[in-house]
PDB file of C-alpha atoms and ligand atoms in Angstrom:
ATOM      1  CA  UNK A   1       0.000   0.000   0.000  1.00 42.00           C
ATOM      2  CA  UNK A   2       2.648   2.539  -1.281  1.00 43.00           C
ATOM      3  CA  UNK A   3       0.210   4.572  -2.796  1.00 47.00           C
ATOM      4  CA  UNK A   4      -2.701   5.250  -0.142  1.00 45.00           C
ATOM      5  CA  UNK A   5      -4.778   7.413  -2.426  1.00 44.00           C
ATOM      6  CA  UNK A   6      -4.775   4.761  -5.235  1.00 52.00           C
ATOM      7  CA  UNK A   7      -5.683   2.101  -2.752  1.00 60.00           C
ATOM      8  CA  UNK A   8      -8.181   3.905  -1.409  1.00 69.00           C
ATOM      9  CA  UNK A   9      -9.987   4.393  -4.618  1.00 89.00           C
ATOM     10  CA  UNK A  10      -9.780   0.882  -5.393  1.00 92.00           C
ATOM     11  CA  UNK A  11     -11.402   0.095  -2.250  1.00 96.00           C
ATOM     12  CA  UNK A  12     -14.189   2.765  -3.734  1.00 96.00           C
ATOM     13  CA  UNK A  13     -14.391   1.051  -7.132  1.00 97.00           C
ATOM     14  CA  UNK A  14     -14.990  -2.648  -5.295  1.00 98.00           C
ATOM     15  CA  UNK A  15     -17.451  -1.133  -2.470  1.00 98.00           C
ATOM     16  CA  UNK A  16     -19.558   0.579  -5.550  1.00 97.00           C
ATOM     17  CA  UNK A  17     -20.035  -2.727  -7.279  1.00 98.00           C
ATOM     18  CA  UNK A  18     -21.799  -4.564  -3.693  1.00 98.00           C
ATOM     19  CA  UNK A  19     -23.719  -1.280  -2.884  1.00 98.00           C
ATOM     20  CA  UNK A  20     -25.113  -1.027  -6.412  1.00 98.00           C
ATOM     21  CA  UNK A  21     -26.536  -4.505  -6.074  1.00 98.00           C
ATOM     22  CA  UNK A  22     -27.957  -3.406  -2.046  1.00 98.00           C
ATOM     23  CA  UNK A  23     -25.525  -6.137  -0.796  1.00 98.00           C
ATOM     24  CA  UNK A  24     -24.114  -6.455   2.836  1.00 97.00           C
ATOM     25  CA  UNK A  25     -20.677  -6.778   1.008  1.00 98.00           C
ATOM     26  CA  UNK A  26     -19.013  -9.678  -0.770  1.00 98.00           C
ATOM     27  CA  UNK A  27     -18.031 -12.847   0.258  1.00 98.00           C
ATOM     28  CA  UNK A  28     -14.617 -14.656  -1.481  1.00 98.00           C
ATOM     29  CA  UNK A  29     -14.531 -18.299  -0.857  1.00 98.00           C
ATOM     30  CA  UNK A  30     -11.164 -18.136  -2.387  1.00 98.00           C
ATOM     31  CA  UNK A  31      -8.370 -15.691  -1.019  1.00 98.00           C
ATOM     32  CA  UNK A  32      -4.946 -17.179   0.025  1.00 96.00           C
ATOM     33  CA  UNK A  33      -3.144 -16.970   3.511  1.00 96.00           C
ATOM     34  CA  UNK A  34      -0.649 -18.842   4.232  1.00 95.00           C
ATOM     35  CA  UNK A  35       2.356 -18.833   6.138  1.00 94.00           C
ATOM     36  CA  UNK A  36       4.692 -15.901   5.281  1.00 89.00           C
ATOM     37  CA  UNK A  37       7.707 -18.471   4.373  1.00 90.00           C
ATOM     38  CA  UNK A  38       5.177 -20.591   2.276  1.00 90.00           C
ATOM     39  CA  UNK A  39       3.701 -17.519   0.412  1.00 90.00           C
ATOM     40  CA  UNK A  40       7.490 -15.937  -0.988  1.00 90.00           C
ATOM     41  CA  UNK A  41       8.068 -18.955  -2.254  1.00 89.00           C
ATOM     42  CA  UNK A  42       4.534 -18.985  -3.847  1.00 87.00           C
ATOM     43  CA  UNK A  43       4.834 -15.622  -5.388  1.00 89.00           C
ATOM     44  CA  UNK A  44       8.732 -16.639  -6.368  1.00 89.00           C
ATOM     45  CA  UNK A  45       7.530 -19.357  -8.254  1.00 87.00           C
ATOM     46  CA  UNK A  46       5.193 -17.340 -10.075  1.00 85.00           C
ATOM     47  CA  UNK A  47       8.009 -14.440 -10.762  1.00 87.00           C
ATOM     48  CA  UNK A  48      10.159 -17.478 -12.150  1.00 86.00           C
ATOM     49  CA  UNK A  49       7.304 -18.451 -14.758  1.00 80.00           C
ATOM     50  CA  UNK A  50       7.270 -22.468 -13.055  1.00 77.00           C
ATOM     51  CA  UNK A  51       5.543 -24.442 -15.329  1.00 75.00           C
ATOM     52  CA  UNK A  52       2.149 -24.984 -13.401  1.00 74.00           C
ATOM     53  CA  UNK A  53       1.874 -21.056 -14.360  1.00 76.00           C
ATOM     54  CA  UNK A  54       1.361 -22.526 -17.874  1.00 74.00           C
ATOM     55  CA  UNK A  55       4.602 -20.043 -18.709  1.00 75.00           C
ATOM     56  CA  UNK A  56       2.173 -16.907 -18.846  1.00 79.00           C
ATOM     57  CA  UNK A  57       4.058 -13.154 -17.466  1.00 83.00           C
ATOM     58  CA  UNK A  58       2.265 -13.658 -13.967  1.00 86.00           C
ATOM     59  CA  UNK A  59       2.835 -10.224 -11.969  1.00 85.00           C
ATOM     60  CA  UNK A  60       1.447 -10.190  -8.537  1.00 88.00           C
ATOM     61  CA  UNK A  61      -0.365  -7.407  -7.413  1.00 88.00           C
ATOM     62  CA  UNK A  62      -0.992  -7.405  -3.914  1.00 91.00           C
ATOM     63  CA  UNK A  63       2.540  -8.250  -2.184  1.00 87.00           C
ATOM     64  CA  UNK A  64       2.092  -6.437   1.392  1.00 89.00           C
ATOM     65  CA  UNK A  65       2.473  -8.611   4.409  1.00 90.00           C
ATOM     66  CA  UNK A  66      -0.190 -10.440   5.924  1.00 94.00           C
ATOM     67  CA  UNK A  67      -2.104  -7.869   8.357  1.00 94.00           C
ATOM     68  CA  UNK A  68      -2.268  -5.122   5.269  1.00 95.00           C
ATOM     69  CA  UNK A  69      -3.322  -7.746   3.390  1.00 96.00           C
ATOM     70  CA  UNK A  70      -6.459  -8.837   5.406  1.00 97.00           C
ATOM     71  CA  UNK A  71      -7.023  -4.778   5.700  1.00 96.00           C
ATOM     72  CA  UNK A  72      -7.063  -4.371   2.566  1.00 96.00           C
ATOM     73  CA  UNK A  73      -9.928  -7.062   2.204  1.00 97.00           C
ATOM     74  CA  UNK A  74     -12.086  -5.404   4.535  1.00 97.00           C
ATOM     75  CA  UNK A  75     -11.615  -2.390   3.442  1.00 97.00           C
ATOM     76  CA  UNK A  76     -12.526  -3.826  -0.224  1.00 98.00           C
ATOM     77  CA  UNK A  77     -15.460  -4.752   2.388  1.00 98.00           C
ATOM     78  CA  UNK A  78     -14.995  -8.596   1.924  1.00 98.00           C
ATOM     79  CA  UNK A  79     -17.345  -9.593   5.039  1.00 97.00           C
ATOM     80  CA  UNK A  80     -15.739 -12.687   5.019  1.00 98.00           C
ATOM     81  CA  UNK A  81     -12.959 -14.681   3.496  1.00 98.00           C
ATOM     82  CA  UNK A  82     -10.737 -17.828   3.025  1.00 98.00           C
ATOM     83  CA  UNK A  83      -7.173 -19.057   4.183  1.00 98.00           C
ATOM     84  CA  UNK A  84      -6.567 -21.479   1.404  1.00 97.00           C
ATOM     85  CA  UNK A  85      -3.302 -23.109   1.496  1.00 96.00           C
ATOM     86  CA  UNK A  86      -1.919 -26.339   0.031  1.00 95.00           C
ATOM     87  CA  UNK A  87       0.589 -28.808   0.051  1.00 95.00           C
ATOM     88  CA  UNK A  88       2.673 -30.192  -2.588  1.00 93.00           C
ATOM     89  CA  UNK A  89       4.347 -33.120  -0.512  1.00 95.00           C
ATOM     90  CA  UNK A  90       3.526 -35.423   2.358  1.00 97.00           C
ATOM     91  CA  UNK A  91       4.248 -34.662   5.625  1.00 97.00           C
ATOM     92  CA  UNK A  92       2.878 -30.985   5.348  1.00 96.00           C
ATOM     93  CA  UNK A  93      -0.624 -30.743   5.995  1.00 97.00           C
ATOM     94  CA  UNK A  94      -0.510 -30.771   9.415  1.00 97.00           C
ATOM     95  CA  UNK A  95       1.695 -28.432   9.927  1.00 96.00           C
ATOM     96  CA  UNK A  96      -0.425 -25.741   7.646  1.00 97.00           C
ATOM     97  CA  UNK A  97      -3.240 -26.978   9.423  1.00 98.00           C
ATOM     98  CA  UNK A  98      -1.833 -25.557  12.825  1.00 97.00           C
ATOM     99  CA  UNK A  99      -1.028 -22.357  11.018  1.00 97.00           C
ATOM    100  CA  UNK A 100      -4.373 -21.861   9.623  1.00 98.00           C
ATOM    101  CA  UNK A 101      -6.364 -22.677  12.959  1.00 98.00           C
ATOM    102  CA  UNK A 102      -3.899 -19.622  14.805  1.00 97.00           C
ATOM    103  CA  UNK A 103      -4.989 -17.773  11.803  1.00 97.00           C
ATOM    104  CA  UNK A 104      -8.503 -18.000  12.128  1.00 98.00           C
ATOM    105  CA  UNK A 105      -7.889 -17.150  15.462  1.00 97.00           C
ATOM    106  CA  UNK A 106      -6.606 -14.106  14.784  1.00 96.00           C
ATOM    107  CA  UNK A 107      -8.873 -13.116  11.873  1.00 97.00           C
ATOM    108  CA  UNK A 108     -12.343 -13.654  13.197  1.00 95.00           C
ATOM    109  CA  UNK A 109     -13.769 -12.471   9.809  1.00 96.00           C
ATOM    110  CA  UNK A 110     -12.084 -15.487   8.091  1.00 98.00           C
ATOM    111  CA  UNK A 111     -13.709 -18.698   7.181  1.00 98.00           C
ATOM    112  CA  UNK A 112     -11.114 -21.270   9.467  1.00 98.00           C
ATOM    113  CA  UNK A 113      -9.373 -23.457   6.580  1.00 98.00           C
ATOM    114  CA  UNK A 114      -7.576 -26.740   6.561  1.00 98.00           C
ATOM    115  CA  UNK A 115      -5.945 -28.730   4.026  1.00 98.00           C
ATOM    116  CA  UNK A 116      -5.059 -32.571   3.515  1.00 98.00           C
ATOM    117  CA  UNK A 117      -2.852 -34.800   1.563  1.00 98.00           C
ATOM    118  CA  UNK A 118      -3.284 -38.349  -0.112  1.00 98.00           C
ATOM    119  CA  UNK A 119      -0.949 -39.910   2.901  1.00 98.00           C
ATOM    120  CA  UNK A 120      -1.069 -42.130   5.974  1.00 97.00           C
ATOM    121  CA  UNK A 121      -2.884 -40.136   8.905  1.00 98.00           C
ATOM    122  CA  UNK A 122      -4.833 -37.896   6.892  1.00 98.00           C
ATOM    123  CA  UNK A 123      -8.586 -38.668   8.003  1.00 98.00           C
ATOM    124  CA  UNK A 124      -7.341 -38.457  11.641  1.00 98.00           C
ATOM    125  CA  UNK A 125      -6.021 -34.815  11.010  1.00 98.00           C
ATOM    126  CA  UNK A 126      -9.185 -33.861   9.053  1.00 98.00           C
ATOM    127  CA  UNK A 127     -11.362 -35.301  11.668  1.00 98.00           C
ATOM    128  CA  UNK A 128      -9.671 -32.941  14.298  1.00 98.00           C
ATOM    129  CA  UNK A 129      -9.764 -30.537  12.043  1.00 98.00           C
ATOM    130  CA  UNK A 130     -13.144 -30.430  11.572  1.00 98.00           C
ATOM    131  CA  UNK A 131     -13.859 -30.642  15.242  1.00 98.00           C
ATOM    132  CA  UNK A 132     -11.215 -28.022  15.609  1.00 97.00           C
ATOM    133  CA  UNK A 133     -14.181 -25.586  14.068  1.00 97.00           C
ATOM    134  CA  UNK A 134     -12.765 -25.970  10.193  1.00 98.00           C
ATOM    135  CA  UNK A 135     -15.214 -24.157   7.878  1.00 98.00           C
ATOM    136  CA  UNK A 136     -13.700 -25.438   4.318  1.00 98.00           C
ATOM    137  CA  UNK A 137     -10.874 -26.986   3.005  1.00 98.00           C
ATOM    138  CA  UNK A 138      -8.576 -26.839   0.389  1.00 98.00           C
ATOM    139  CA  UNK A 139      -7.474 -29.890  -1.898  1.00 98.00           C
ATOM    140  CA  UNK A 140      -4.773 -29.191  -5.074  1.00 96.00           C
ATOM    141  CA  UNK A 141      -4.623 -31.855  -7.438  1.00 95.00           C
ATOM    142  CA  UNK A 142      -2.688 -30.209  -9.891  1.00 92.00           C
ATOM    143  CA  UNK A 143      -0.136 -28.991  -7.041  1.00 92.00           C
ATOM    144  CA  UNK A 144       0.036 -31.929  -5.587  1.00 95.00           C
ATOM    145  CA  UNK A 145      -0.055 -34.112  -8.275  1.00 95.00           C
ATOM    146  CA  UNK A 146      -2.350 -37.123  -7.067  1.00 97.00           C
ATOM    147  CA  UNK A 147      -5.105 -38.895  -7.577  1.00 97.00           C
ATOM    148  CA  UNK A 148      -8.234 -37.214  -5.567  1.00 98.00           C
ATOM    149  CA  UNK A 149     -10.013 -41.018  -6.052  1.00 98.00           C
ATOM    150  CA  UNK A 150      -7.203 -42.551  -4.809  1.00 97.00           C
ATOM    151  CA  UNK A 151      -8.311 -45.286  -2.041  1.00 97.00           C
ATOM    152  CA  UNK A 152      -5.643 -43.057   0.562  1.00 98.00           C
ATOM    153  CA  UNK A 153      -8.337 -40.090   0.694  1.00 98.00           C
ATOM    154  CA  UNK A 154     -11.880 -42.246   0.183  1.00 98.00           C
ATOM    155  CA  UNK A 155     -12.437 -42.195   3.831  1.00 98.00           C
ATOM    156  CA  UNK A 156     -11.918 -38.896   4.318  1.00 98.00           C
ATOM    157  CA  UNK A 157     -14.200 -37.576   1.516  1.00 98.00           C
ATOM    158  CA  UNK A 158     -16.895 -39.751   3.574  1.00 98.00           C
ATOM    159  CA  UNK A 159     -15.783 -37.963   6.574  1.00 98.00           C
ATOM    160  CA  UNK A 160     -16.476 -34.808   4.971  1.00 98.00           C
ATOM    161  CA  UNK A 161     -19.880 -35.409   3.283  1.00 98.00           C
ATOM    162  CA  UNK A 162     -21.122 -36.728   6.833  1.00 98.00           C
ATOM    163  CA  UNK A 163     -20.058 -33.171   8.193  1.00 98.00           C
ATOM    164  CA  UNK A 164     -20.854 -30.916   5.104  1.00 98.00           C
ATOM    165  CA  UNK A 165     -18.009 -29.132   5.261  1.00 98.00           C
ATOM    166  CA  UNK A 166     -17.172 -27.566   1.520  1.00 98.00           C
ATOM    167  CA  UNK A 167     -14.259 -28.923  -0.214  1.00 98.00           C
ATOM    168  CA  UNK A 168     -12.488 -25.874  -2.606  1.00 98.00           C
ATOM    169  CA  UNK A 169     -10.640 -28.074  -5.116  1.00 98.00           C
ATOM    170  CA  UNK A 170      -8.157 -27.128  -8.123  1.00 97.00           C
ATOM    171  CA  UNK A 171      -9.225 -30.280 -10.099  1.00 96.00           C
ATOM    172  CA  UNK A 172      -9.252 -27.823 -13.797  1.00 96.00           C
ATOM    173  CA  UNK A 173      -6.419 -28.643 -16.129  1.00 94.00           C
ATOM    174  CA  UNK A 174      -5.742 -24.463 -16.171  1.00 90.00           C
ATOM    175  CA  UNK A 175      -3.405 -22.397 -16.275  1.00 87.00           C
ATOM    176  CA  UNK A 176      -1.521 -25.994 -16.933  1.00 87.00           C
ATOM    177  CA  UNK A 177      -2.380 -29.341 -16.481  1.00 92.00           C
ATOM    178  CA  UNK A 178      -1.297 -31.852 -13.934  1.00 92.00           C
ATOM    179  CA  UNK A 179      -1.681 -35.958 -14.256  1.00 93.00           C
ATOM    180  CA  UNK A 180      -4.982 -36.174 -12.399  1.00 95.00           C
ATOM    181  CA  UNK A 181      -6.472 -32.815 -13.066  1.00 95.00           C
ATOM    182  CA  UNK A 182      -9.831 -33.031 -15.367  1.00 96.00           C
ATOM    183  CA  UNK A 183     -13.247 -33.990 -15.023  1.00 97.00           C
ATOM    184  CA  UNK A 184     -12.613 -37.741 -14.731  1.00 97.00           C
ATOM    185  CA  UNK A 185     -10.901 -38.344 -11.393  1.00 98.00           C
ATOM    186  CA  UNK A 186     -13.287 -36.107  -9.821  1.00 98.00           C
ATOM    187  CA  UNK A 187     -16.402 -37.943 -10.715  1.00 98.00           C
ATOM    188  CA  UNK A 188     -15.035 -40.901  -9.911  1.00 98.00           C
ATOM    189  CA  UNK A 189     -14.699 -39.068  -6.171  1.00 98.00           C
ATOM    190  CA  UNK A 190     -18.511 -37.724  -6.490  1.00 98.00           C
ATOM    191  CA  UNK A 191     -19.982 -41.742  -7.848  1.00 98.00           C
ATOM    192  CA  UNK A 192     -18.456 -42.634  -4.055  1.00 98.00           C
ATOM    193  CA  UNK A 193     -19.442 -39.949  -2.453  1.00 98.00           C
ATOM    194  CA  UNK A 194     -22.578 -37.909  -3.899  1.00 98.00           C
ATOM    195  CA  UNK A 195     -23.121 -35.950  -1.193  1.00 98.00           C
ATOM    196  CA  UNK A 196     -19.926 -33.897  -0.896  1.00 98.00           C
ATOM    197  CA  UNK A 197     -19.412 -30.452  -1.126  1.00 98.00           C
ATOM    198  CA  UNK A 198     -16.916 -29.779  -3.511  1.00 98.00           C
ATOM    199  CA  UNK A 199     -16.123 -26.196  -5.061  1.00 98.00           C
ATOM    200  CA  UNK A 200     -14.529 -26.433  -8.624  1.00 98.00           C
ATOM    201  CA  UNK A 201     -11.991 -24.108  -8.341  1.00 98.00           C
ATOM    202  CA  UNK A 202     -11.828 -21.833 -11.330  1.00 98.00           C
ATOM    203  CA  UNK A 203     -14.785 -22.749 -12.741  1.00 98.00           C
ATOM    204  CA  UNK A 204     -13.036 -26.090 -13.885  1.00 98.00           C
ATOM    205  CA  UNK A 205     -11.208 -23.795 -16.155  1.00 97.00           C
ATOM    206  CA  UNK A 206     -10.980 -24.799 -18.834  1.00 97.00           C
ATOM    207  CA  UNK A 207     -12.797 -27.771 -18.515  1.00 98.00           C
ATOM    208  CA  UNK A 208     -15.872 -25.446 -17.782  1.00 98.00           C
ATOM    209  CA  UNK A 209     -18.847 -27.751 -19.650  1.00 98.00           C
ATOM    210  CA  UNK A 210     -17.416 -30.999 -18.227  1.00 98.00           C
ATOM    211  CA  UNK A 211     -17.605 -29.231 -14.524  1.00 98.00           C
ATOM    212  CA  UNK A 212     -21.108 -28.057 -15.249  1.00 98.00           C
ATOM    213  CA  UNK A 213     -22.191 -31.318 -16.294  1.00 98.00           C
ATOM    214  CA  UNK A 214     -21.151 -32.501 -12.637  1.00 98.00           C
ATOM    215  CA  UNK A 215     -22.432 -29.539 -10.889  1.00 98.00           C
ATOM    216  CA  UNK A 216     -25.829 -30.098 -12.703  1.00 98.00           C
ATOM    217  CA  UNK A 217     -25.690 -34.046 -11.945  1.00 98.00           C
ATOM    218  CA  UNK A 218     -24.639 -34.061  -8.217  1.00 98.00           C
ATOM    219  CA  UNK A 219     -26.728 -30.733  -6.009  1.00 98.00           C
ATOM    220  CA  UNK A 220     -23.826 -30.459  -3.611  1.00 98.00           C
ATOM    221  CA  UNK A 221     -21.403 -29.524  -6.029  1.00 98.00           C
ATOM    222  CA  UNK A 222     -20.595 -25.530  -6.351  1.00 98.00           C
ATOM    223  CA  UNK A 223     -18.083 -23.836  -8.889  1.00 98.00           C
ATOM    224  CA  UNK A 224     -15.814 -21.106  -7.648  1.00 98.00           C
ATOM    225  CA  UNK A 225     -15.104 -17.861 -10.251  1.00 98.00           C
ATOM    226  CA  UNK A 226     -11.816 -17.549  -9.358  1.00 98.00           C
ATOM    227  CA  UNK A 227      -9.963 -15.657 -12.401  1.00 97.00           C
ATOM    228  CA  UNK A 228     -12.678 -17.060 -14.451  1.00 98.00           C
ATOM    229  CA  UNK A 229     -14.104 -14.413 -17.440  1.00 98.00           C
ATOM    230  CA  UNK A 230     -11.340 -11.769 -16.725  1.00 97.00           C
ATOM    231  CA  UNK A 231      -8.961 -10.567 -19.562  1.00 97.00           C
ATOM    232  CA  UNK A 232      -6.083 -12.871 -18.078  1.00 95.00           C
ATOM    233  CA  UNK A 233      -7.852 -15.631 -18.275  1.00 96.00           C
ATOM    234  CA  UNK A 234     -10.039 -15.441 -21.503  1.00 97.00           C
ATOM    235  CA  UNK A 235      -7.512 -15.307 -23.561  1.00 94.00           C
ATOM    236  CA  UNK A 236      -5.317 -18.238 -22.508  1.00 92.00           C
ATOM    237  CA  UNK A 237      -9.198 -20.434 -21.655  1.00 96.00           C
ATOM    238  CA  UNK A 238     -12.396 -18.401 -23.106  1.00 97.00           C
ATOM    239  CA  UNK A 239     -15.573 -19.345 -21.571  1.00 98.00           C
ATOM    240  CA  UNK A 240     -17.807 -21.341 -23.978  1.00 98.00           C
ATOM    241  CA  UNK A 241     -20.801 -18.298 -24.086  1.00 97.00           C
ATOM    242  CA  UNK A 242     -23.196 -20.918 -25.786  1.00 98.00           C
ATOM    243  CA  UNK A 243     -22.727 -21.914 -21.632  1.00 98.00           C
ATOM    244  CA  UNK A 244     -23.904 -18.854 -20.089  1.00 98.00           C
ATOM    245  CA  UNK A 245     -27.282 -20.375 -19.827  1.00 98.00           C
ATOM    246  CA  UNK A 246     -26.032 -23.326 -17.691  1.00 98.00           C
ATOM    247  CA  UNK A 247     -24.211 -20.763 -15.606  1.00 98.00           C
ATOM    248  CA  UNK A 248     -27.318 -18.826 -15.063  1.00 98.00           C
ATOM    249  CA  UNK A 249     -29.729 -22.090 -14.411  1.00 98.00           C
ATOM    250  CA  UNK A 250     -26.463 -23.304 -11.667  1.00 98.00           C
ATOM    251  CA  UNK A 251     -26.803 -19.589 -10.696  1.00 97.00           C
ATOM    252  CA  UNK A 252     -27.336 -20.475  -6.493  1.00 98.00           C
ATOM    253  CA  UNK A 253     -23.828 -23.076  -6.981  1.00 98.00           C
ATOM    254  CA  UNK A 254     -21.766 -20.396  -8.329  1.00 98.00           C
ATOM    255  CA  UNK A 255     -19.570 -18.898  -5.608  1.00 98.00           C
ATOM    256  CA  UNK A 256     -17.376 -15.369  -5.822  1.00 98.00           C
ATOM    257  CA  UNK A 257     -13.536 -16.646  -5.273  1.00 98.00           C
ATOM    258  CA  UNK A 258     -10.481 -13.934  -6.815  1.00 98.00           C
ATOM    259  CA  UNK A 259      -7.072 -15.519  -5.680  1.00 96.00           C
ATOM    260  CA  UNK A 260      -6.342 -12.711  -4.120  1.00 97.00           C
ATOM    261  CA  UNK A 261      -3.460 -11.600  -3.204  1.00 95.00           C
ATOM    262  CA  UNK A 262      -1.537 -13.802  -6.018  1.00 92.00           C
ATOM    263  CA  UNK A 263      -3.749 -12.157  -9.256  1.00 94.00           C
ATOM    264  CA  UNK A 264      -2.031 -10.274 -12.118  1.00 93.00           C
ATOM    265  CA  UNK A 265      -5.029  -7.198 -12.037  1.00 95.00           C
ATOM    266  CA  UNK A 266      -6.746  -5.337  -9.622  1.00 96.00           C
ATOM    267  CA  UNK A 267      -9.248  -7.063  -7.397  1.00 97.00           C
ATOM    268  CA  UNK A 268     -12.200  -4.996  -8.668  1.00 97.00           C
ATOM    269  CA  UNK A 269     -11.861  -6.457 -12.389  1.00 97.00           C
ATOM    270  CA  UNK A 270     -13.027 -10.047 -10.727  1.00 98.00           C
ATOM    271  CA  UNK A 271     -16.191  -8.349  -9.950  1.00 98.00           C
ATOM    272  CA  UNK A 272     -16.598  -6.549 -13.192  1.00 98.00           C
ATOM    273  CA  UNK A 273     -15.762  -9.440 -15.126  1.00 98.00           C
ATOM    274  CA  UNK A 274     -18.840 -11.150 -13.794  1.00 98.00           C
ATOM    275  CA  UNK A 275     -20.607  -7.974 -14.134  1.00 98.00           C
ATOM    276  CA  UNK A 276     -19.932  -8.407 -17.841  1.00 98.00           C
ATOM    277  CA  UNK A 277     -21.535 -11.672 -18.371  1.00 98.00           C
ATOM    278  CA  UNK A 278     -25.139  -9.799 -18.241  1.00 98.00           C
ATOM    279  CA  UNK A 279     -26.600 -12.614 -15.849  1.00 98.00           C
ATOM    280  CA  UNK A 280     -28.846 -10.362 -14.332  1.00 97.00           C
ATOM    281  CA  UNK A 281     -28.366  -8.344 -10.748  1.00 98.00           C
ATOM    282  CA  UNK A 282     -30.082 -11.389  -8.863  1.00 98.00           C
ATOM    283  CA  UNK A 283     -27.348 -13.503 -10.166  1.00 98.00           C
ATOM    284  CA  UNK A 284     -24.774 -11.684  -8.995  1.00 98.00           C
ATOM    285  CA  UNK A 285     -26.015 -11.107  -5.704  1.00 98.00           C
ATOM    286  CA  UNK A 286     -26.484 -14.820  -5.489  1.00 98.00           C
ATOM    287  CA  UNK A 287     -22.450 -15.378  -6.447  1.00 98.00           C
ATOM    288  CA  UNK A 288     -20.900 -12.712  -4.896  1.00 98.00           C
ATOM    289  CA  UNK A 289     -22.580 -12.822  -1.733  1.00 98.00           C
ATOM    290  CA  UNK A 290     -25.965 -14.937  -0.971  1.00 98.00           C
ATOM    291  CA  UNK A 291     -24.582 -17.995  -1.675  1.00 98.00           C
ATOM    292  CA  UNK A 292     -21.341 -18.275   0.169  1.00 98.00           C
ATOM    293  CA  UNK A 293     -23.790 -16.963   2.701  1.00 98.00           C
ATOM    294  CA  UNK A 294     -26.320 -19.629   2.534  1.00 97.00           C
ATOM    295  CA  UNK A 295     -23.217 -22.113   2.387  1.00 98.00           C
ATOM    296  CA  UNK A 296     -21.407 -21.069   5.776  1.00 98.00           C
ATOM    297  CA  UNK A 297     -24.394 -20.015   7.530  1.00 96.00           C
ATOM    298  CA  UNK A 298     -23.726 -16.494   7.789  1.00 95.00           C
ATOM    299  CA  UNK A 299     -25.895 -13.732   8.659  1.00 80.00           C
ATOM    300  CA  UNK A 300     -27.724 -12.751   5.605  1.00 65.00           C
ATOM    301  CA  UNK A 301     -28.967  -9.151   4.429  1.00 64.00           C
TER     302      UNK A 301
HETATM  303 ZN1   ZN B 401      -5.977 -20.166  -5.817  1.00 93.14          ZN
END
């Protein structure tokens, strides 16, 4: 926040999209905290052009340090917010797990996330998780590079259907693809378990019509519109438009998410992006707020 008078007119620009629509404020199922450590090495990976960037210029554009960072949300007038973090190895989970929980902690107006790993142990720490007060998790499949129908995580997929807890999964083969990302491994996960909450990441991008397909076959699966429809993302994976009835039928499934902080544009484009799509007001009050709100049981408007 070098420049206080240009963030405070983005923070004008983002509150002028919810108060247009007579919304409380918005609610982003998909903002990142993680530890400090974990995060530079995020954002270095993405200054290095790693391959799971898909080898697209990447500049982040909200580097300030945790606390600014969660101001800067609420003064966006995000009324409530995510901590998703990931690992990419065994033996990690846990550990971000105990991060998140003194997180949530500390940030009473996030929604307390967790994480897990295909390895030995893992429904124990999601079960204490969950009775730790976990409000949604986090699963990478392209990150970490396994099989989400693997018979390692089948229990703990039950686990989390019993307790409805939502399940934000990368599971899209975008910005590059991984071995198990696509449609296929995750409705293999859904045939087992029908009931669970999963959030597409992305929008499935850009296997969009092969993630509405499962959102319209199974009621407990949402989509997330992280990056989805902005500049940044339509050109590299353009949204089908003959779909933009589908989106508008799935209209209470579809969930506001932004990456924030690790986007290449300002938050507000997110917002105008979907604004773009000409869905209609009540949509948008449905994805940018009622929904998530619905979800989590928050106070509504
Ligand atoms: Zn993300």
């Amino acid at each position: 926040m070098s420049d206080p008078s240009g963030t405070g007119s983005e923070a004008d620009d983002v509150r002028r999209f919810w108060e247009g629509l007579g919304l409380p404020g918005l609610i982003d199922v998909h903002t990142h905290f993680m530890p400090e450590r974990v995060l530079h090495k995020v954002w270095a990976y993405f200054d290095a052009l790693g391959p799971l960037t898909g080898g697209v210029e990447w500049p982040i554009t909200y580097r300030e340090e945790e606390g600014e960072r969660a101001a800067l949300l609420r003064a966006f007038g995000v009324r409530a917010f995510t901590a998703m973090l990931y690992p990419h190895k065994p033996g990690m989970a846990r550990w971000l797990n105990d991060w998140a929980a003194g997180f949530a902690r500390r940030t009473p107006d996030s929604l307390h996330t967790s994480t897990l790993f295909p390895e030995p142990g893992v429904e124990g720490y999601v079960r204490e998780a969950v009775e730790d007060g976990a409000r949604v998790f986090k699963a990478h499949v392209q990150v970490g590079g396994y099989d989400p129908a693997g018979e390692t995580l089948d229990a703990t997929w039950g686990l989390l259907a019993e307790a409805g807890v939502p399940v934000v999964i990368h599971c899209g083969s975008g910005p590059a693809p991984g071995d198990y990302t696509g449609p296929e491994p995750v409705a293999r996960v859904l045939a087992r378990h029908p009931r669970l909450r999963l959030v597409v990441a992305h929008l499935g991008m850009p296997e969009y019509e092969d993630f509405l397909d499962l959102a319209e076959r199974y009621e407990e699966v949402r989509l997330d519109t992280t990056m989805a429809f902005t500049d940044f993302s339509e050109r590299m994976a353009p949204f089908p438009r003959r779909s933009l009835p589908r989106l508008a039928a799935l209209g209470d499934r579809i969930l506001l998410g932004s990456d924030f902080p690790n986007i290449p544009y300002p938050y507000v484009h997110q917002l105008h992006a979907l604004e773009r799509l000409e869905l209609g007001e009540k949509w948008l009050r449905g994805v940018c707020h009622d929904n998530a709100a619905a979800l989590f049981g928050l106070r509504g408007r």
